[in-house]
């Protein structure tokens, strides 16, 4: 199929619509887990977790004492924080508006419904009420949008751009979260973290119950790393995301210009191979380097996709 500037605009909006909604859901999940787990911690332990959250969300480190209220407000309602839930949902809605004719009415209504829910909820109202119910509504709003998308949108090239955006964002976010827990630690330090630290990490990926079905309730750092990195069946593992990224790259390549997208497919295949043949005992020897490599590979897939399908020049399109 011959690419056109219209296709590149549509692909760009669909791709980022999915990425922003996935990012909003990820942020809501982390805030929800940290607010609840902090209730049972000493002030010092709670502060360490909040600093870890800031690092996982790529936020600036807190200068002195950590304020849970300020962090929650900044990453929920503050539109000047680029990765806040409000900023991400607003950006996703704007991208959906730009391709209103290419998405279903049900998709548009759902992203609008989520946007209006955030707009009509204040920080003080949420904080003094039930934060868990608020964040659950945000997560369920994104999940509902994803389900509506799968049920009402043709699974054509546009749908696969949505999958590419969703799973690239998921792989990079999960890698960053794991890096915060593992990257700066050597094996002995990682083993010294308590049981609840690793349970909190699993819950941050909605993975605790799925993990227990594979490893029982015995939580060890090596098993947590293996499950969240290499499990091929759990939807939030990086391996599962890599499989979806490769499949999306292959379908997009078949429906556009194969020569232009060959590099995207090659890089996506390399990402999947790095996870297919990874061994957790080897990975644990230098977790930070491994996770940085995964994130770099994801960024390369992103850049190659943009060059091939979105930001290509007129001369390339004519060729």
Tab-separated table of C-alpha atoms in Angstrom:
chain	number	residue	atom	x	y	z
A	1	UNK	CA	0.000	0.000	0.000
A	2	UNK	CA	1.359	3.429	-0.904
A	3	UNK	CA	1.933	5.707	2.041
A	4	UNK	CA	0.534	9.227	2.060
A	5	UNK	CA	0.992	12.227	4.369
A	6	UNK	CA	-2.537	11.579	5.686
A	7	UNK	CA	-1.510	8.068	6.706
A	8	UNK	CA	1.538	9.396	8.528
A	9	UNK	CA	-0.607	11.898	10.456
A	10	UNK	CA	-3.135	9.240	11.377
A	11	UNK	CA	-0.424	6.755	12.361
A	12	UNK	CA	1.248	9.363	14.560
A	13	UNK	CA	-1.979	10.235	16.394
A	14	UNK	CA	-3.044	6.629	16.911
A	15	UNK	CA	0.433	5.669	18.121
A	16	UNK	CA	0.626	8.483	20.679
A	17	UNK	CA	-2.992	8.140	21.764
A	18	UNK	CA	-2.166	4.591	22.850
A	19	UNK	CA	1.147	5.545	24.472
A	20	UNK	CA	-0.363	8.359	26.521
A	21	UNK	CA	-3.234	6.220	27.816
A	22	UNK	CA	-0.850	3.383	28.720
A	23	UNK	CA	1.343	5.909	30.552
A	24	UNK	CA	-1.654	7.315	32.460
A	25	UNK	CA	-2.693	3.821	33.565
A	26	UNK	CA	0.873	2.986	34.641
A	27	UNK	CA	1.142	6.174	36.708
A	28	UNK	CA	-2.250	5.581	38.347
A	29	UNK	CA	-1.230	2.039	39.267
A	30	UNK	CA	2.058	3.089	40.848
A	31	UNK	CA	0.489	5.904	42.848
A	32	UNK	CA	-2.282	3.624	44.076
A	33	UNK	CA	0.146	0.912	45.241
A	34	UNK	CA	2.454	3.391	46.957
A	35	UNK	CA	-0.344	5.210	48.789
A	36	UNK	CA	-1.660	1.948	50.206
A	37	UNK	CA	1.665	0.300	51.036
A	38	UNK	CA	2.937	3.426	52.802
A	39	UNK	CA	0.270	3.033	55.489
A	40	UNK	CA	2.115	0.070	57.010
A	41	UNK	CA	5.647	1.483	56.796
A	42	UNK	CA	7.875	3.488	59.082
A	43	UNK	CA	8.416	7.093	57.935
A	44	UNK	CA	11.951	6.278	56.749
A	45	UNK	CA	10.853	3.234	54.740
A	46	UNK	CA	7.917	5.150	53.259
A	47	UNK	CA	10.231	7.955	52.172
A	48	UNK	CA	12.547	5.488	50.425
A	49	UNK	CA	9.589	4.086	48.488
A	50	UNK	CA	8.362	7.517	47.437
A	51	UNK	CA	11.841	8.412	46.201
A	52	UNK	CA	11.860	5.151	44.274
A	53	UNK	CA	8.510	6.074	42.746
A	54	UNK	CA	9.877	9.417	41.590
A	55	UNK	CA	12.796	7.641	39.934
A	56	UNK	CA	10.472	5.139	38.213
A	57	UNK	CA	8.380	8.015	36.832
A	58	UNK	CA	11.494	9.902	35.680
A	59	UNK	CA	10.718	12.730	38.071
A	60	UNK	CA	13.299	15.016	39.683
A	61	UNK	CA	14.566	13.688	43.013
A	62	UNK	CA	12.993	15.296	46.066
A	63	UNK	CA	15.274	17.928	47.570
A	64	UNK	CA	14.815	17.045	51.225
A	65	UNK	CA	11.738	15.488	52.803
A	66	UNK	CA	9.223	13.707	50.592
A	67	UNK	CA	5.612	14.882	50.533
A	68	UNK	CA	3.177	12.129	49.422
A	69	UNK	CA	0.474	14.769	48.910
A	70	UNK	CA	2.678	16.911	46.668
A	71	UNK	CA	3.900	13.932	44.627
A	72	UNK	CA	0.370	12.603	44.176
A	73	UNK	CA	-0.911	16.028	43.163
A	74	UNK	CA	1.926	16.579	40.703
A	75	UNK	CA	1.533	13.201	38.987
A	76	UNK	CA	-2.257	13.191	39.011
A	77	UNK	CA	-3.669	16.642	38.267
A	78	UNK	CA	-0.745	18.952	37.456
A	79	UNK	CA	-0.722	19.523	33.695
A	80	UNK	CA	2.741	21.110	33.914
A	81	UNK	CA	4.067	17.665	34.874
A	82	UNK	CA	4.338	16.058	31.455
A	83	UNK	CA	3.768	12.504	32.731
A	84	UNK	CA	0.859	13.302	35.058
A	85	UNK	CA	-2.382	11.398	34.570
A	86	UNK	CA	-4.228	14.584	33.614
A	87	UNK	CA	-1.571	15.635	31.098
A	88	UNK	CA	-1.474	12.161	29.512
A	89	UNK	CA	-5.247	11.776	29.225
A	90	UNK	CA	-5.531	15.300	27.807
A	91	UNK	CA	-2.862	14.526	25.201
A	92	UNK	CA	-4.509	11.194	24.360
A	93	UNK	CA	-7.873	12.916	23.906
A	94	UNK	CA	-6.315	15.522	21.614
A	95	UNK	CA	-4.697	12.826	19.491
A	96	UNK	CA	-8.020	10.986	19.324
A	97	UNK	CA	-9.747	14.209	18.262
A	98	UNK	CA	-7.297	14.651	15.400
A	99	UNK	CA	-8.238	11.235	14.006
A	100	UNK	CA	-11.890	11.334	15.014
A	101	UNK	CA	-12.902	9.993	11.602
A	102	UNK	CA	-10.603	6.962	11.971
A	103	UNK	CA	-11.682	5.731	15.402
A	104	UNK	CA	-15.065	4.442	16.519
A	105	UNK	CA	-17.681	6.615	18.264
A	106	UNK	CA	-17.426	4.351	21.295
A	107	UNK	CA	-13.674	5.000	21.560
A	108	UNK	CA	-14.180	8.750	21.359
A	109	UNK	CA	-16.935	8.673	23.983
A	110	UNK	CA	-14.800	6.642	26.383
A	111	UNK	CA	-11.697	8.842	26.171
A	112	UNK	CA	-13.969	11.863	26.643
A	113	UNK	CA	-15.634	10.230	29.642
A	114	UNK	CA	-12.255	9.593	31.275
A	115	UNK	CA	-11.095	13.135	30.535
A	116	UNK	CA	-14.244	14.691	32.031
A	117	UNK	CA	-13.972	12.478	35.127
A	118	UNK	CA	-10.499	13.854	35.783
A	119	UNK	CA	-11.564	17.428	35.053
A	120	UNK	CA	-14.438	17.271	37.535
A	121	UNK	CA	-12.398	15.744	40.381
A	122	UNK	CA	-10.236	17.965	42.561
A	123	UNK	CA	-7.107	16.934	44.413
A	124	UNK	CA	-8.583	17.759	47.836
A	125	UNK	CA	-11.764	15.854	47.038
A	126	UNK	CA	-9.785	12.800	45.976
A	127	UNK	CA	-7.275	13.009	48.853
A	128	UNK	CA	-9.882	13.376	51.604
A	129	UNK	CA	-12.132	10.725	50.086
A	130	UNK	CA	-11.044	7.363	48.709
A	131	UNK	CA	-7.848	7.664	46.622
A	132	UNK	CA	-8.009	3.949	45.851
A	133	UNK	CA	-11.456	4.306	44.253
A	134	UNK	CA	-10.254	7.252	42.197
A	135	UNK	CA	-7.175	5.481	40.842
A	136	UNK	CA	-9.183	2.330	40.221
A	137	UNK	CA	-11.622	4.374	38.135
A	138	UNK	CA	-8.719	5.766	36.095
A	139	UNK	CA	-7.227	2.310	35.514
A	140	UNK	CA	-10.583	0.828	34.610
A	141	UNK	CA	-11.265	3.768	32.300
A	142	UNK	CA	-8.101	3.000	30.332
A	143	UNK	CA	-8.814	-0.741	30.345
A	144	UNK	CA	-12.320	-0.064	29.063
A	145	UNK	CA	-10.919	2.088	26.267
A	146	UNK	CA	-8.515	-0.683	25.275
A	147	UNK	CA	-11.325	-3.240	25.283
A	148	UNK	CA	-13.602	-0.956	23.251
A	149	UNK	CA	-10.776	-0.412	20.790
A	150	UNK	CA	-10.291	-4.140	20.280
A	151	UNK	CA	-14.040	-4.729	19.970
A	152	UNK	CA	-15.084	-1.829	17.704
A	153	UNK	CA	-12.081	-0.947	15.526
A	154	UNK	CA	-11.039	-2.917	12.456
A	155	UNK	CA	-7.792	-4.769	13.154
A	156	UNK	CA	-6.061	-3.120	10.231
A	157	UNK	CA	-2.857	-1.098	10.040
A	158	UNK	CA	-4.233	1.636	12.316
A	159	UNK	CA	-5.084	-0.876	15.033
A	160	UNK	CA	-1.562	-2.243	14.870
A	161	UNK	CA	-0.101	1.237	15.316
A	162	UNK	CA	-2.169	1.413	18.508
A	163	UNK	CA	-0.710	-1.928	19.654
A	164	UNK	CA	2.799	-0.753	18.828
A	165	UNK	CA	2.343	2.390	20.908
A	166	UNK	CA	0.783	0.531	23.830
A	167	UNK	CA	3.420	-2.182	24.091
A	168	UNK	CA	6.437	0.035	23.452
A	169	UNK	CA	5.258	2.251	26.306
A	170	UNK	CA	4.602	-0.778	28.518
A	171	UNK	CA	8.002	-2.353	27.868
A	172	UNK	CA	9.887	0.867	28.573
A	173	UNK	CA	7.856	1.678	31.704
A	174	UNK	CA	8.291	-1.815	33.156
A	175	UNK	CA	12.016	-1.763	32.402
A	176	UNK	CA	12.351	1.587	34.198
A	177	UNK	CA	10.424	0.255	37.193
A	178	UNK	CA	12.597	-2.850	37.415
A	179	UNK	CA	15.736	-0.761	37.035
A	180	UNK	CA	14.785	1.289	40.079
A	181	UNK	CA	14.504	-1.891	42.167
A	182	UNK	CA	17.411	-3.832	40.721
A	183	UNK	CA	19.676	-1.556	38.732
A	184	UNK	CA	21.547	0.213	41.496
A	185	UNK	CA	21.832	-2.895	43.637
A	186	UNK	CA	24.195	-5.830	43.521
A	187	UNK	CA	22.905	-9.348	44.169
A	188	UNK	CA	23.550	-9.296	47.923
A	189	UNK	CA	21.784	-5.960	48.393
A	190	UNK	CA	18.813	-7.132	46.324
A	191	UNK	CA	18.442	-10.210	48.527
A	192	UNK	CA	18.389	-8.020	51.643
A	193	UNK	CA	15.221	-6.134	50.653
A	194	UNK	CA	12.239	-7.422	52.582
A	195	UNK	CA	9.341	-9.515	51.320
A	196	UNK	CA	6.959	-6.567	51.117
A	197	UNK	CA	9.301	-4.618	48.826
A	198	UNK	CA	9.048	-7.342	46.191
A	199	UNK	CA	5.314	-7.824	46.719
A	200	UNK	CA	4.898	-4.085	46.157
A	201	UNK	CA	6.868	-4.336	42.919
A	202	UNK	CA	4.672	-7.198	41.710
A	203	UNK	CA	1.506	-5.316	42.633
A	204	UNK	CA	2.825	-2.269	40.771
A	205	UNK	CA	2.671	-4.466	37.654
A	206	UNK	CA	-0.654	-6.130	38.666
A	207	UNK	CA	1.417	-9.312	38.727
A	208	UNK	CA	1.223	-10.674	42.283
A	209	UNK	CA	-1.567	-13.198	41.730
A	210	UNK	CA	-0.204	-14.305	38.355
A	211	UNK	CA	3.271	-14.663	39.924
A	212	UNK	CA	1.903	-16.824	42.756
A	213	UNK	CA	0.323	-19.197	40.247
A	214	UNK	CA	3.799	-19.855	38.820
A	215	UNK	CA	6.112	-19.564	41.847
A	216	UNK	CA	3.651	-19.863	44.796
A	217	UNK	CA	3.729	-17.126	47.453
A	218	UNK	CA	7.471	-17.514	47.987
A	219	UNK	CA	8.810	-14.216	46.637
A	220	UNK	CA	12.475	-14.051	45.649
A	221	UNK	CA	14.199	-11.320	43.624
A	222	UNK	CA	15.423	-13.748	40.951
A	223	UNK	CA	11.929	-15.161	40.443
A	224	UNK	CA	10.394	-11.674	40.318
A	225	UNK	CA	12.928	-10.635	37.682
A	226	UNK	CA	12.358	-13.781	35.645
A	227	UNK	CA	8.572	-13.378	35.724
A	228	UNK	CA	8.425	-9.672	34.849
A	229	UNK	CA	11.173	-9.911	32.239
A	230	UNK	CA	10.929	-13.302	30.565
A	231	UNK	CA	7.458	-14.768	31.070
A	232	UNK	CA	5.873	-15.162	27.633
A	233	UNK	CA	2.285	-15.446	28.869
A	234	UNK	CA	1.847	-12.572	31.333
A	235	UNK	CA	0.573	-9.431	29.521
A	236	UNK	CA	2.716	-7.004	31.508
A	237	UNK	CA	6.014	-8.807	31.183
A	238	UNK	CA	8.605	-7.252	28.900
A	239	UNK	CA	8.854	-10.515	26.933
A	240	UNK	CA	5.109	-10.438	26.166
A	241	UNK	CA	5.392	-6.789	25.096
A	242	UNK	CA	8.335	-7.635	22.830
A	243	UNK	CA	6.290	-10.372	21.140
A	244	UNK	CA	3.496	-7.884	20.433
A	245	UNK	CA	5.951	-5.256	19.195
A	246	UNK	CA	7.449	-7.713	16.730
A	247	UNK	CA	4.029	-8.839	15.498
A	248	UNK	CA	2.924	-5.215	15.055
A	249	UNK	CA	6.119	-4.416	13.142
A	250	UNK	CA	5.543	-7.360	10.803
A	251	UNK	CA	1.912	-6.450	10.075
A	252	UNK	CA	2.739	-2.774	9.552
A	253	UNK	CA	5.561	-3.836	7.232
A	254	UNK	CA	3.232	-5.974	5.118
A	255	UNK	CA	0.619	-3.247	4.809
A	256	UNK	CA	2.997	-0.376	3.981
A	257	UNK	CA	6.291	-0.350	2.086
A	258	UNK	CA	8.348	-3.442	3.046
A	259	UNK	CA	11.706	-1.897	2.161
A	260	UNK	CA	10.998	1.149	4.316
A	261	UNK	CA	9.922	-0.892	7.334
A	262	UNK	CA	12.535	-3.644	7.087
A	263	UNK	CA	14.692	-1.947	9.725
A	264	UNK	CA	11.731	-1.701	12.104
A	265	UNK	CA	11.117	-5.447	11.778
A	266	UNK	CA	14.804	-6.236	12.213
A	267	UNK	CA	15.102	-4.133	15.388
A	268	UNK	CA	11.869	-5.573	16.803
A	269	UNK	CA	13.198	-9.080	16.126
A	270	UNK	CA	16.444	-8.228	17.883
A	271	UNK	CA	14.506	-6.984	20.924
A	272	UNK	CA	12.497	-10.198	21.086
A	273	UNK	CA	15.625	-12.344	20.674
A	274	UNK	CA	17.287	-10.566	23.602
A	275	UNK	CA	14.383	-11.709	25.767
A	276	UNK	CA	13.851	-15.108	24.128
A	277	UNK	CA	17.375	-16.222	24.942
A	278	UNK	CA	17.848	-14.321	28.207
A	279	UNK	CA	18.771	-16.300	31.329
A	280	UNK	CA	17.816	-14.754	34.648
A	281	UNK	CA	21.008	-15.857	36.425
A	282	UNK	CA	23.102	-14.078	33.799
A	283	UNK	CA	20.808	-11.039	33.795
A	284	UNK	CA	21.032	-10.692	37.593
A	285	UNK	CA	24.806	-10.310	37.327
A	286	UNK	CA	24.299	-6.866	35.775
A	287	UNK	CA	20.591	-6.059	35.768
A	288	UNK	CA	21.061	-2.341	35.164
A	289	UNK	CA	23.042	-2.830	31.951
A	290	UNK	CA	20.561	-5.412	30.665
A	291	UNK	CA	17.558	-3.163	31.334
A	292	UNK	CA	19.284	-0.176	29.763
A	293	UNK	CA	19.903	-2.318	26.679
A	294	UNK	CA	16.203	-3.266	26.522
A	295	UNK	CA	15.159	0.377	26.834
A	296	UNK	CA	17.647	1.393	24.156
A	297	UNK	CA	16.307	-1.287	21.815
A	298	UNK	CA	12.751	-0.042	22.383
A	299	UNK	CA	13.881	3.491	21.584
A	300	UNK	CA	15.519	2.239	18.387
A	301	UNK	CA	12.271	0.552	17.304
A	302	UNK	CA	10.430	3.807	18.012
A	303	UNK	CA	12.915	5.887	16.003
A	304	UNK	CA	12.941	3.445	13.081
A	305	UNK	CA	9.128	3.368	13.006
A	306	UNK	CA	9.004	7.153	12.894
A	307	UNK	CA	11.572	7.344	10.126
A	308	UNK	CA	9.804	4.711	8.030
A	309	UNK	CA	6.142	5.577	8.536
A	310	UNK	CA	5.691	9.017	10.050
A	311	UNK	CA	8.511	11.501	9.504
A	312	UNK	CA	9.729	10.318	6.105
A	313	UNK	CA	10.479	12.955	3.440
A	314	UNK	CA	8.503	13.597	0.281
A	315	UNK	CA	11.333	12.141	-1.817
A	316	UNK	CA	11.240	8.915	0.214
A	317	UNK	CA	7.483	8.718	-0.251
A	318	UNK	CA	7.812	9.117	-4.028
A	319	UNK	CA	10.453	6.397	-4.183
